[in-house]
Amino acid sequence: AWMFQAAPDKASSDILMAGFEQSFEGRSLANLPVSLLEQIRAAGGGSLKLKARLGDPAAIATAIETVVNTNAPAQQRQSLISVLGQISAPAAIEPLLGILGSTADKSIKQASLNALQGFETGDIATKTLAAYLKFSQETQVVAQSLLASRSDWTVQLLQQVQEKKIPVDSIRQEAILTMLLHDNEEIKSQVVELFGEISPATSEQLQARIKELVSVIAEASGNPYDGKRLFLQHCGKCHQLFTDGGKIGPSLTTYKRDDLQAMLLNVVNPSITIREGFENYALFTLDGRTLTGFIDDQDSRVVVLRGTDGQRTVVNRSNIDEMQVIQRSLMPEG
């Protein structure tokens, strides 16, 4: 606040504002000192995104107009959608739900689904499920994360699976594990009925699987072109190898890939060694959400979770009821 006040001209003030916005990217602005807020407003309030995050009604209205404008840059729309979810602006609920059925851009749909986690309205699950089958496979995964985050929404999702409106084998393991974290015996019973017991394989089963894979690999030499395609289709969704793949799990570029036994052990039994920084967390909020993912960032005020769907969720520490490590990898066994 003192630095803003001491800035000799607008150019200096703009440098301070740019630095402030960069440092608070993806973080909550709750509990900022009043003196700082006053100086930010006096300096012009910053970008539309910052003004919206500070609760300016006109900025929030403009942000909503921008996110539904298909001619606006996709990156700007995604960024503003994230802000509207973080500040839980009630006026954004209907526009975000409208995006699910009207927007072709899957990244915008995914950002909207992630932002809708911050609201408790019952319509969210109903309208998400109505549009679900039209989503791409990647967008369906984000929708599953949304629906599994609240117990009443989970009940609606399971009902659709029970009625065979949604294929049972399309529900990802991460969503199933999140559903089981709800303190609801009816949900747990229905999950077991639909998906079977979600329990780790025995060491004998895992050893038998490794032995089986060793014999398959020994049958012929590999084809690196087919291998790369399969890597990107499966492993590459979470892991990066050189310049290809995602950044959800650890990078495999420096991994000792010529040690077949060690590699197979970690592929078949991914929970045997969970690299530091990639522990899976369960986070329970005071507003009724159950979230799982890796800690992407945190400070004294917020925790930022990154799910295997690639979405980042910012949660104020003041809204966290409990947070605990899950001693199990999100990577499927076998």
PDB file of C-alpha atoms in Angstrom, residues 26-321:
ATOM      1  CA  GLY A  26      -4.780 -18.035  -9.114  1.00  0.00           C
ATOM      2  CA  ARG A  27      -4.775 -16.981  -5.465  1.00  0.00           C
ATOM      3  CA  SER A  28      -7.539 -15.662  -3.259  1.00  0.00           C
ATOM      4  CA  LEU A  29      -7.730 -11.956  -2.549  1.00  0.00           C
ATOM      5  CA  ALA A  30      -9.712 -12.557   0.624  1.00  0.00           C
ATOM      6  CA  ASN A  31      -8.388 -10.846   3.756  1.00  0.00           C
ATOM      7  CA  LEU A  32      -6.232  -8.291   1.941  1.00  0.00           C
ATOM      8  CA  PRO A  33      -5.597  -5.234   4.151  1.00  0.00           C
ATOM      9  CA  VAL A  34      -8.125  -2.442   3.635  1.00  0.00           C
ATOM     10  CA  SER A  35      -5.296   0.060   3.101  1.00  0.00           C
ATOM     11  CA  LEU A  36      -3.970  -2.001   0.184  1.00  0.00           C
ATOM     12  CA  LEU A  37      -7.420  -2.352  -1.393  1.00  0.00           C
ATOM     13  CA  GLU A  38      -7.910   1.418  -1.165  1.00  0.00           C
ATOM     14  CA  GLN A  39      -4.594   2.071  -2.921  1.00  0.00           C
ATOM     15  CA  ILE A  40      -5.340  -0.488  -5.664  1.00  0.00           C
ATOM     16  CA  ARG A  41      -8.690   1.188  -6.334  1.00  0.00           C
ATOM     17  CA  ALA A  42      -7.052   4.631  -6.278  1.00  0.00           C
ATOM     18  CA  ALA A  43      -4.521   3.392  -8.838  1.00  0.00           C
ATOM     19  CA  GLY A  44      -7.342   2.411 -11.222  1.00  0.00           C
ATOM     20  CA  GLY A  45      -8.243  -1.042  -9.889  1.00  0.00           C
ATOM     21  CA  GLY A  46      -6.059  -3.006 -12.294  1.00  0.00           C
ATOM     22  CA  SER A  47      -7.316  -5.359 -14.994  1.00  0.00           C
ATOM     23  CA  LEU A  48     -10.901  -6.504 -15.443  1.00  0.00           C
ATOM     24  CA  LYS A  49      -9.906  -9.790 -13.825  1.00  0.00           C
ATOM     25  CA  LEU A  50      -8.500  -8.094 -10.729  1.00  0.00           C
ATOM     26  CA  LYS A  51     -11.477  -5.744 -10.427  1.00  0.00           C
ATOM     27  CA  ALA A  52     -13.834  -8.731 -10.597  1.00  0.00           C
ATOM     28  CA  ARG A  53     -11.795 -10.594  -7.988  1.00  0.00           C
ATOM     29  CA  LEU A  54     -12.037  -7.539  -5.731  1.00  0.00           C
ATOM     30  CA  GLY A  55     -15.839  -7.734  -6.011  1.00  0.00           C
ATOM     31  CA  ASP A  56     -16.523  -4.710  -8.247  1.00  0.00           C
ATOM     32  CA  PRO A  57     -20.163  -5.246  -9.437  1.00  0.00           C
ATOM     33  CA  ALA A  58     -19.589  -3.530 -12.806  1.00  0.00           C
ATOM     34  CA  ALA A  59     -16.464  -5.624 -13.425  1.00  0.00           C
ATOM     35  CA  ILE A  60     -18.319  -8.835 -12.547  1.00  0.00           C
ATOM     36  CA  ALA A  61     -21.093  -7.931 -15.004  1.00  0.00           C
ATOM     37  CA  THR A  62     -18.518  -7.194 -17.726  1.00  0.00           C
ATOM     38  CA  ALA A  63     -16.701 -10.464 -16.945  1.00  0.00           C
ATOM     39  CA  ILE A  64     -19.941 -12.417 -17.382  1.00  0.00           C
ATOM     40  CA  GLU A  65     -20.628 -10.667 -20.702  1.00  0.00           C
ATOM     41  CA  THR A  66     -17.105 -11.572 -21.832  1.00  0.00           C
ATOM     42  CA  VAL A  67     -17.251 -15.270 -20.938  1.00  0.00           C
ATOM     43  CA  VAL A  68     -20.421 -15.798 -22.989  1.00  0.00           C
ATOM     44  CA  ASN A  69     -19.049 -13.812 -25.942  1.00  0.00           C
ATOM     45  CA  THR A  70     -17.786 -16.423 -28.424  1.00  0.00           C
ATOM     46  CA  ASN A  71     -15.796 -13.709 -30.238  1.00  0.00           C
ATOM     47  CA  ALA A  72     -13.698 -12.927 -27.152  1.00  0.00           C
ATOM     48  CA  PRO A  73     -10.242 -14.599 -26.939  1.00  0.00           C
ATOM     49  CA  ALA A  74     -10.518 -18.114 -25.495  1.00  0.00           C
ATOM     50  CA  GLN A  75      -7.702 -17.547 -22.987  1.00  0.00           C
ATOM     51  CA  GLN A  76      -9.399 -14.403 -21.635  1.00  0.00           C
ATOM     52  CA  ARG A  77     -12.720 -16.233 -21.322  1.00  0.00           C
ATOM     53  CA  GLN A  78     -11.100 -19.162 -19.469  1.00  0.00           C
ATOM     54  CA  SER A  79      -9.308 -16.810 -17.094  1.00  0.00           C
ATOM     55  CA  LEU A  80     -12.489 -14.876 -16.258  1.00  0.00           C
ATOM     56  CA  ILE A  81     -14.500 -18.097 -15.838  1.00  0.00           C
ATOM     57  CA  SER A  82     -11.957 -19.220 -13.256  1.00  0.00           C
ATOM     58  CA  VAL A  83     -12.296 -15.899 -11.391  1.00  0.00           C
ATOM     59  CA  LEU A  84     -16.103 -16.073 -11.376  1.00  0.00           C
ATOM     60  CA  GLY A  85     -15.860 -19.549  -9.838  1.00  0.00           C
ATOM     61  CA  GLN A  86     -13.338 -18.432  -7.204  1.00  0.00           C
ATOM     62  CA  ILE A  87     -15.483 -15.516  -6.031  1.00  0.00           C
ATOM     63  CA  SER A  88     -18.702 -17.607  -6.322  1.00  0.00           C
ATOM     64  CA  ALA A  89     -20.567 -14.833  -8.154  1.00  0.00           C
ATOM     65  CA  PRO A  90     -24.244 -16.012  -8.132  1.00  0.00           C
ATOM     66  CA  ALA A  91     -25.013 -14.140 -11.365  1.00  0.00           C
ATOM     67  CA  ALA A  92     -22.491 -16.359 -13.180  1.00  0.00           C
ATOM     68  CA  ILE A  93     -24.294 -19.681 -12.557  1.00  0.00           C
ATOM     69  CA  GLU A  94     -26.801 -19.518 -15.433  1.00  0.00           C
ATOM     70  CA  PRO A  95     -24.292 -18.173 -18.013  1.00  0.00           C
ATOM     71  CA  LEU A  96     -21.799 -20.910 -17.075  1.00  0.00           C
ATOM     72  CA  LEU A  97     -24.499 -23.584 -17.349  1.00  0.00           C
ATOM     73  CA  GLY A  98     -25.507 -22.116 -20.711  1.00  0.00           C
ATOM     74  CA  ILE A  99     -21.941 -22.576 -21.969  1.00  0.00           C
ATOM     75  CA  LEU A 100     -22.210 -26.360 -21.388  1.00  0.00           C
ATOM     76  CA  GLY A 101     -24.861 -26.745 -24.056  1.00  0.00           C
ATOM     77  CA  SER A 102     -23.896 -24.013 -26.484  1.00  0.00           C
ATOM     78  CA  THR A 103     -20.108 -23.696 -26.735  1.00  0.00           C
ATOM     79  CA  ALA A 104     -18.063 -25.840 -29.111  1.00  0.00           C
ATOM     80  CA  ASP A 105     -14.703 -25.017 -27.460  1.00  0.00           C
ATOM     81  CA  LYS A 106     -14.039 -27.876 -25.016  1.00  0.00           C
ATOM     82  CA  SER A 107     -11.494 -25.863 -22.994  1.00  0.00           C
ATOM     83  CA  ILE A 108     -14.196 -23.265 -22.246  1.00  0.00           C
ATOM     84  CA  LYS A 109     -16.636 -26.021 -21.247  1.00  0.00           C
ATOM     85  CA  GLN A 110     -14.048 -27.627 -18.985  1.00  0.00           C
ATOM     86  CA  ALA A 111     -13.246 -24.299 -17.309  1.00  0.00           C
ATOM     87  CA  SER A 112     -16.988 -23.736 -16.743  1.00  0.00           C
ATOM     88  CA  LEU A 113     -17.457 -27.188 -15.205  1.00  0.00           C
ATOM     89  CA  ASN A 114     -14.524 -26.593 -12.866  1.00  0.00           C
ATOM     90  CA  ALA A 115     -15.816 -23.135 -11.873  1.00  0.00           C
ATOM     91  CA  LEU A 116     -19.288 -24.523 -11.097  1.00  0.00           C
ATOM     92  CA  GLN A 117     -17.791 -26.577  -8.236  1.00  0.00           C
ATOM     93  CA  GLY A 118     -17.875 -23.425  -6.124  1.00  0.00           C
ATOM     94  CA  PHE A 119     -21.692 -23.210  -6.182  1.00  0.00           C
ATOM     95  CA  GLU A 120     -24.259 -25.348  -4.365  1.00  0.00           C
ATOM     96  CA  THR A 121     -27.318 -24.958  -6.635  1.00  0.00           C
ATOM     97  CA  GLY A 122     -29.080 -28.268  -7.398  1.00  0.00           C
ATOM     98  CA  ASP A 123     -29.615 -27.278 -11.047  1.00  0.00           C
ATOM     99  CA  ILE A 124     -25.893 -27.637 -11.688  1.00  0.00           C
ATOM    100  CA  ALA A 125     -25.915 -31.448 -11.539  1.00  0.00           C
ATOM    101  CA  THR A 126     -29.194 -31.719 -13.460  1.00  0.00           C
ATOM    102  CA  LYS A 127     -28.040 -29.508 -16.339  1.00  0.00           C
ATOM    103  CA  THR A 128     -24.548 -30.996 -16.426  1.00  0.00           C
ATOM    104  CA  LEU A 129     -26.000 -34.495 -16.738  1.00  0.00           C
ATOM    105  CA  ALA A 130     -28.411 -33.321 -19.445  1.00  0.00           C
ATOM    106  CA  ALA A 131     -25.451 -32.174 -21.561  1.00  0.00           C
ATOM    107  CA  TYR A 132     -23.045 -34.949 -20.476  1.00  0.00           C
ATOM    108  CA  LEU A 133     -23.332 -37.354 -23.419  1.00  0.00           C
ATOM    109  CA  LYS A 134     -22.588 -34.541 -25.887  1.00  0.00           C
ATOM    110  CA  PHE A 135     -19.270 -33.767 -24.165  1.00  0.00           C
ATOM    111  CA  SER A 136     -15.943 -35.010 -25.518  1.00  0.00           C
ATOM    112  CA  GLN A 137     -14.290 -37.784 -23.511  1.00  0.00           C
ATOM    113  CA  GLU A 138     -11.885 -35.296 -21.865  1.00  0.00           C
ATOM    114  CA  THR A 139     -14.764 -32.975 -20.925  1.00  0.00           C
ATOM    115  CA  GLN A 140     -16.712 -35.901 -19.466  1.00  0.00           C
ATOM    116  CA  VAL A 141     -13.773 -36.542 -17.117  1.00  0.00           C
ATOM    117  CA  VAL A 142     -13.993 -32.928 -15.844  1.00  0.00           C
ATOM    118  CA  ALA A 143     -17.770 -33.324 -15.486  1.00  0.00           C
ATOM    119  CA  GLN A 144     -17.201 -36.457 -13.384  1.00  0.00           C
ATOM    120  CA  SER A 145     -14.917 -34.469 -11.058  1.00  0.00           C
ATOM    121  CA  LEU A 146     -17.632 -31.836 -10.669  1.00  0.00           C
ATOM    122  CA  LEU A 147     -20.427 -34.341 -10.041  1.00  0.00           C
ATOM    123  CA  ALA A 148     -18.375 -36.424  -7.594  1.00  0.00           C
ATOM    124  CA  SER A 149     -17.472 -33.343  -5.517  1.00  0.00           C
ATOM    125  CA  ARG A 150     -20.815 -33.113  -3.689  1.00  0.00           C
ATOM    126  CA  SER A 151     -22.810 -35.991  -2.235  1.00  0.00           C
ATOM    127  CA  ASP A 152     -26.214 -34.979  -3.671  1.00  0.00           C
ATOM    128  CA  TRP A 153     -24.664 -34.532  -7.128  1.00  0.00           C
ATOM    129  CA  THR A 154     -22.952 -37.929  -6.773  1.00  0.00           C
ATOM    130  CA  VAL A 155     -26.347 -39.516  -6.110  1.00  0.00           C
ATOM    131  CA  GLN A 156     -27.668 -38.061  -9.388  1.00  0.00           C
ATOM    132  CA  LEU A 157     -24.609 -39.302 -11.322  1.00  0.00           C
ATOM    133  CA  LEU A 158     -24.906 -42.817  -9.877  1.00  0.00           C
ATOM    134  CA  GLN A 159     -28.610 -42.854 -10.751  1.00  0.00           C
ATOM    135  CA  GLN A 160     -27.745 -42.171 -14.413  1.00  0.00           C
ATOM    136  CA  VAL A 161     -25.152 -44.969 -14.370  1.00  0.00           C
ATOM    137  CA  GLN A 162     -27.653 -47.312 -12.681  1.00  0.00           C
ATOM    138  CA  GLU A 163     -30.205 -46.561 -15.409  1.00  0.00           C
ATOM    139  CA  LYS A 164     -27.503 -47.216 -18.062  1.00  0.00           C
ATOM    140  CA  LYS A 165     -27.810 -43.674 -19.416  1.00  0.00           C
ATOM    141  CA  ILE A 166     -24.077 -43.292 -18.736  1.00  0.00           C
ATOM    142  CA  PRO A 167     -21.819 -46.322 -19.426  1.00  0.00           C
ATOM    143  CA  VAL A 168     -20.444 -47.806 -16.214  1.00  0.00           C
ATOM    144  CA  ASP A 169     -16.997 -48.327 -17.752  1.00  0.00           C
ATOM    145  CA  SER A 170     -16.720 -44.626 -18.673  1.00  0.00           C
ATOM    146  CA  ILE A 171     -16.448 -43.514 -15.034  1.00  0.00           C
ATOM    147  CA  ARG A 172     -12.810 -42.890 -14.129  1.00  0.00           C
ATOM    148  CA  GLN A 173     -11.159 -44.404 -11.050  1.00  0.00           C
ATOM    149  CA  GLU A 174     -10.403 -40.935  -9.630  1.00  0.00           C
ATOM    150  CA  ALA A 175     -14.119 -40.051  -9.629  1.00  0.00           C
ATOM    151  CA  ILE A 176     -14.997 -43.391  -8.013  1.00  0.00           C
ATOM    152  CA  LEU A 177     -12.405 -42.855  -5.254  1.00  0.00           C
ATOM    153  CA  THR A 178     -13.786 -39.350  -4.619  1.00  0.00           C
ATOM    154  CA  MET A 179     -17.332 -40.721  -4.333  1.00  0.00           C
ATOM    155  CA  LEU A 180     -16.162 -43.197  -1.683  1.00  0.00           C
ATOM    156  CA  LEU A 181     -14.814 -40.337   0.448  1.00  0.00           C
ATOM    157  CA  HIS A 182     -18.329 -38.963   1.058  1.00  0.00           C
ATOM    158  CA  ASP A 183     -19.682 -39.754   4.521  1.00  0.00           C
ATOM    159  CA  ASN A 184     -22.688 -41.509   3.001  1.00  0.00           C
ATOM    160  CA  GLU A 185     -23.214 -45.265   3.342  1.00  0.00           C
ATOM    161  CA  GLU A 186     -25.855 -45.323   0.576  1.00  0.00           C
ATOM    162  CA  ILE A 187     -23.356 -43.856  -1.906  1.00  0.00           C
ATOM    163  CA  LYS A 188     -20.641 -46.314  -0.835  1.00  0.00           C
ATOM    164  CA  SER A 189     -23.021 -49.253  -1.203  1.00  0.00           C
ATOM    165  CA  GLN A 190     -24.122 -48.146  -4.679  1.00  0.00           C
ATOM    166  CA  VAL A 191     -20.501 -47.566  -5.782  1.00  0.00           C
ATOM    167  CA  VAL A 192     -19.583 -51.136  -4.780  1.00  0.00           C
ATOM    168  CA  GLU A 193     -22.696 -52.466  -6.538  1.00  0.00           C
ATOM    169  CA  LEU A 194     -21.873 -50.650  -9.795  1.00  0.00           C
ATOM    170  CA  PHE A 195     -18.067 -50.747  -9.881  1.00  0.00           C
ATOM    171  CA  GLY A 196     -17.142 -53.583  -7.520  1.00  0.00           C
ATOM    172  CA  GLU A 197     -14.851 -53.439  -4.511  1.00  0.00           C
ATOM    173  CA  ILE A 198     -12.218 -50.748  -4.989  1.00  0.00           C
ATOM    174  CA  SER A 199      -9.390 -52.406  -3.105  1.00  0.00           C
ATOM    175  CA  PRO A 200      -5.672 -52.741  -3.878  1.00  0.00           C
ATOM    176  CA  ALA A 201      -4.500 -55.949  -5.568  1.00  0.00           C
ATOM    177  CA  THR A 202      -2.552 -58.478  -3.478  1.00  0.00           C
ATOM    178  CA  SER A 203       1.236 -58.769  -3.892  1.00  0.00           C
ATOM    179  CA  GLU A 204       0.697 -62.218  -5.481  1.00  0.00           C
ATOM    180  CA  GLN A 205      -1.640 -60.733  -8.103  1.00  0.00           C
ATOM    181  CA  LEU A 206       0.804 -57.929  -8.864  1.00  0.00           C
ATOM    182  CA  GLN A 207       3.765 -60.336  -9.178  1.00  0.00           C
ATOM    183  CA  ALA A 208       1.739 -62.560 -11.513  1.00  0.00           C
ATOM    184  CA  ARG A 209       0.918 -59.514 -13.654  1.00  0.00           C
ATOM    185  CA  ILE A 210       4.614 -58.487 -13.852  1.00  0.00           C
ATOM    186  CA  LYS A 211       5.567 -62.049 -14.856  1.00  0.00           C
ATOM    187  CA  GLU A 212       2.892 -62.017 -17.555  1.00  0.00           C
ATOM    188  CA  LEU A 213       4.119 -58.686 -18.954  1.00  0.00           C
ATOM    189  CA  VAL A 214       7.762 -59.823 -18.976  1.00  0.00           C
ATOM    190  CA  SER A 215       6.794 -62.805 -21.160  1.00  0.00           C
ATOM    191  CA  VAL A 216       4.757 -60.569 -23.510  1.00  0.00           C
ATOM    192  CA  ILE A 217       7.674 -58.129 -23.901  1.00  0.00           C
ATOM    193  CA  ALA A 218      10.102 -61.014 -24.599  1.00  0.00           C
ATOM    194  CA  GLU A 219       8.015 -62.263 -27.544  1.00  0.00           C
ATOM    195  CA  ALA A 220       9.233 -59.619 -30.023  1.00  0.00           C
ATOM    196  CA  SER A 221      11.107 -56.356 -30.383  1.00  0.00           C
ATOM    197  CA  GLY A 222       9.100 -53.196 -29.876  1.00  0.00           C
ATOM    198  CA  ASN A 223       7.952 -50.654 -32.440  1.00  0.00           C
ATOM    199  CA  PRO A 224       8.802 -47.144 -31.149  1.00  0.00           C
ATOM    200  CA  TYR A 225       6.224 -45.454 -33.404  1.00  0.00           C
ATOM    201  CA  ASP A 226       3.361 -47.580 -32.090  1.00  0.00           C
ATOM    202  CA  GLY A 227       4.865 -47.158 -28.617  1.00  0.00           C
ATOM    203  CA  LYS A 228       4.783 -43.373 -28.815  1.00  0.00           C
ATOM    204  CA  ARG A 229       1.148 -43.418 -29.952  1.00  0.00           C
ATOM    205  CA  LEU A 230       0.185 -45.702 -27.043  1.00  0.00           C
ATOM    206  CA  PHE A 231       2.221 -43.597 -24.596  1.00  0.00           C
ATOM    207  CA  LEU A 232       0.415 -40.402 -25.582  1.00  0.00           C
ATOM    208  CA  GLN A 233      -2.956 -42.165 -25.528  1.00  0.00           C
ATOM    209  CA  HIS A 234      -2.492 -43.543 -22.005  1.00  0.00           C
ATOM    210  CA  CYS A 235       0.588 -42.509 -19.958  1.00  0.00           C
ATOM    211  CA  GLY A 236       1.021 -39.164 -21.702  1.00  0.00           C
ATOM    212  CA  LYS A 237      -2.241 -37.829 -20.318  1.00  0.00           C
ATOM    213  CA  CYS A 238      -0.414 -37.364 -16.999  1.00  0.00           C
ATOM    214  CA  HIS A 239       3.312 -37.881 -17.652  1.00  0.00           C
ATOM    215  CA  GLN A 240       5.760 -35.977 -19.837  1.00  0.00           C
ATOM    216  CA  LEU A 241       8.523 -37.707 -21.821  1.00  0.00           C
ATOM    217  CA  PHE A 242      10.904 -35.196 -23.415  1.00  0.00           C
ATOM    218  CA  THR A 243       8.547 -32.593 -24.927  1.00  0.00           C
ATOM    219  CA  ASP A 244       5.362 -34.700 -25.161  1.00  0.00           C
ATOM    220  CA  GLY A 245       2.683 -35.407 -22.577  1.00  0.00           C
ATOM    221  CA  GLY A 246       1.018 -33.811 -19.575  1.00  0.00           C
ATOM    222  CA  LYS A 247       2.417 -32.428 -16.332  1.00  0.00           C
ATOM    223  CA  ILE A 248      -0.002 -33.937 -13.817  1.00  0.00           C
ATOM    224  CA  GLY A 249       2.301 -36.786 -12.724  1.00  0.00           C
ATOM    225  CA  PRO A 250       6.126 -36.853 -12.487  1.00  0.00           C
ATOM    226  CA  SER A 251       8.168 -36.359 -15.665  1.00  0.00           C
ATOM    227  CA  LEU A 252       9.575 -39.618 -17.064  1.00  0.00           C
ATOM    228  CA  THR A 253      12.368 -37.984 -19.084  1.00  0.00           C
ATOM    229  CA  THR A 254      15.080 -38.743 -16.503  1.00  0.00           C
ATOM    230  CA  TYR A 255      13.550 -42.079 -15.446  1.00  0.00           C
ATOM    231  CA  LYS A 256      15.834 -45.149 -15.805  1.00  0.00           C
ATOM    232  CA  ARG A 257      13.872 -46.721 -18.647  1.00  0.00           C
ATOM    233  CA  ASP A 258      16.298 -49.588 -19.378  1.00  0.00           C
ATOM    234  CA  ASP A 259      15.556 -51.280 -16.017  1.00  0.00           C
ATOM    235  CA  LEU A 260      12.564 -53.356 -17.121  1.00  0.00           C
ATOM    236  CA  GLN A 261      11.839 -54.988 -13.734  1.00  0.00           C
ATOM    237  CA  ALA A 262      11.834 -51.678 -11.845  1.00  0.00           C
ATOM    238  CA  MET A 263       9.715 -49.990 -14.524  1.00  0.00           C
ATOM    239  CA  LEU A 264       7.140 -52.796 -14.603  1.00  0.00           C
ATOM    240  CA  LEU A 265       6.942 -52.821 -10.800  1.00  0.00           C
ATOM    241  CA  ASN A 266       6.068 -49.107 -10.793  1.00  0.00           C
ATOM    242  CA  VAL A 267       3.625 -49.454 -13.707  1.00  0.00           C
ATOM    243  CA  VAL A 268       1.803 -52.447 -12.206  1.00  0.00           C
ATOM    244  CA  ASN A 269       1.938 -51.179  -8.623  1.00  0.00           C
ATOM    245  CA  PRO A 270       2.109 -47.350  -8.841  1.00  0.00           C
ATOM    246  CA  SER A 271       1.465 -46.890  -5.102  1.00  0.00           C
ATOM    247  CA  ILE A 272       4.709 -48.667  -4.153  1.00  0.00           C
ATOM    248  CA  THR A 273       6.665 -45.395  -4.474  1.00  0.00           C
ATOM    249  CA  ILE A 274       4.875 -42.047  -4.678  1.00  0.00           C
ATOM    250  CA  ARG A 275       7.365 -39.325  -5.568  1.00  0.00           C
ATOM    251  CA  GLU A 276       7.483 -36.329  -3.207  1.00  0.00           C
ATOM    252  CA  GLY A 277       5.230 -33.539  -4.422  1.00  0.00           C
ATOM    253  CA  PHE A 278       2.883 -35.959  -6.199  1.00  0.00           C
ATOM    254  CA  GLU A 279       0.995 -37.259  -3.175  1.00  0.00           C
ATOM    255  CA  ASN A 280      -2.760 -37.451  -3.709  1.00  0.00           C
ATOM    256  CA  TYR A 281      -4.755 -35.343  -1.236  1.00  0.00           C
ATOM    257  CA  ALA A 282      -8.386 -35.460  -0.147  1.00  0.00           C
ATOM    258  CA  LEU A 283      -9.751 -32.057   0.795  1.00  0.00           C
ATOM    259  CA  PHE A 284     -13.094 -31.565   2.559  1.00  0.00           C
ATOM    260  CA  THR A 285     -14.596 -28.064   2.577  1.00  0.00           C
ATOM    261  CA  LEU A 286     -17.042 -26.408   4.948  1.00  0.00           C
ATOM    262  CA  ASP A 287     -19.424 -25.783   2.018  1.00  0.00           C
ATOM    263  CA  GLY A 288     -19.798 -29.535   1.425  1.00  0.00           C
ATOM    264  CA  ARG A 289     -17.268 -30.307  -1.314  1.00  0.00           C
ATOM    265  CA  THR A 290     -14.986 -33.336  -1.436  1.00  0.00           C
ATOM    266  CA  LEU A 291     -12.000 -32.727  -3.703  1.00  0.00           C
ATOM    267  CA  THR A 292      -9.006 -34.861  -4.631  1.00  0.00           C
ATOM    268  CA  GLY A 293      -5.792 -34.042  -6.438  1.00  0.00           C
ATOM    269  CA  PHE A 294      -2.180 -32.934  -6.100  1.00  0.00           C
ATOM    270  CA  ILE A 295      -1.202 -29.760  -4.275  1.00  0.00           C
ATOM    271  CA  ASP A 296      -0.190 -27.448  -7.112  1.00  0.00           C
ATOM    272  CA  ASP A 297       0.434 -24.434  -4.886  1.00  0.00           C
ATOM    273  CA  GLN A 298      -0.327 -23.269  -1.347  1.00  0.00           C
ATOM    274  CA  ASP A 299       0.318 -20.479   1.103  1.00  0.00           C
ATOM    275  CA  SER A 300      -1.101 -19.333   4.437  1.00  0.00           C
ATOM    276  CA  ARG A 301      -4.408 -18.357   2.801  1.00  0.00           C
ATOM    277  CA  VAL A 302      -5.134 -20.775  -0.045  1.00  0.00           C
ATOM    278  CA  VAL A 303      -4.535 -24.302  -1.311  1.00  0.00           C
ATOM    279  CA  VAL A 304      -4.530 -24.927  -5.066  1.00  0.00           C
ATOM    280  CA  LEU A 305      -5.374 -28.495  -6.096  1.00  0.00           C
ATOM    281  CA  ARG A 306      -4.687 -29.907  -9.555  1.00  0.00           C
ATOM    282  CA  GLY A 307      -6.841 -32.893 -10.483  1.00  0.00           C
ATOM    283  CA  THR A 308      -5.976 -35.602 -12.980  1.00  0.00           C
ATOM    284  CA  ASP A 309      -8.425 -33.844 -15.294  1.00  0.00           C
ATOM    285  CA  GLY A 310      -5.844 -31.034 -15.479  1.00  0.00           C
ATOM    286  CA  GLN A 311      -8.072 -28.453 -13.766  1.00  0.00           C
ATOM    287  CA  ARG A 312      -6.823 -26.231 -10.926  1.00  0.00           C
ATOM    288  CA  THR A 313      -9.149 -25.548  -7.999  1.00  0.00           C
ATOM    289  CA  VAL A 314      -8.368 -22.712  -5.576  1.00  0.00           C
ATOM    290  CA  VAL A 315      -9.728 -23.221  -2.044  1.00  0.00           C
ATOM    291  CA  ASN A 316      -9.452 -20.688   0.773  1.00  0.00           C
ATOM    292  CA  ARG A 317      -7.921 -22.248   3.887  1.00  0.00           C
ATOM    293  CA  SER A 318     -10.746 -20.663   5.901  1.00  0.00           C
ATOM    294  CA  ASN A 319     -13.141 -22.930   3.954  1.00  0.00           C
ATOM    295  CA  ILE A 320     -11.166 -26.162   4.546  1.00  0.00           C
ATOM    296  CA  ASP A 321     -12.624 -28.508   7.140  1.00  0.00           C
TER     297      ASP A 321
END
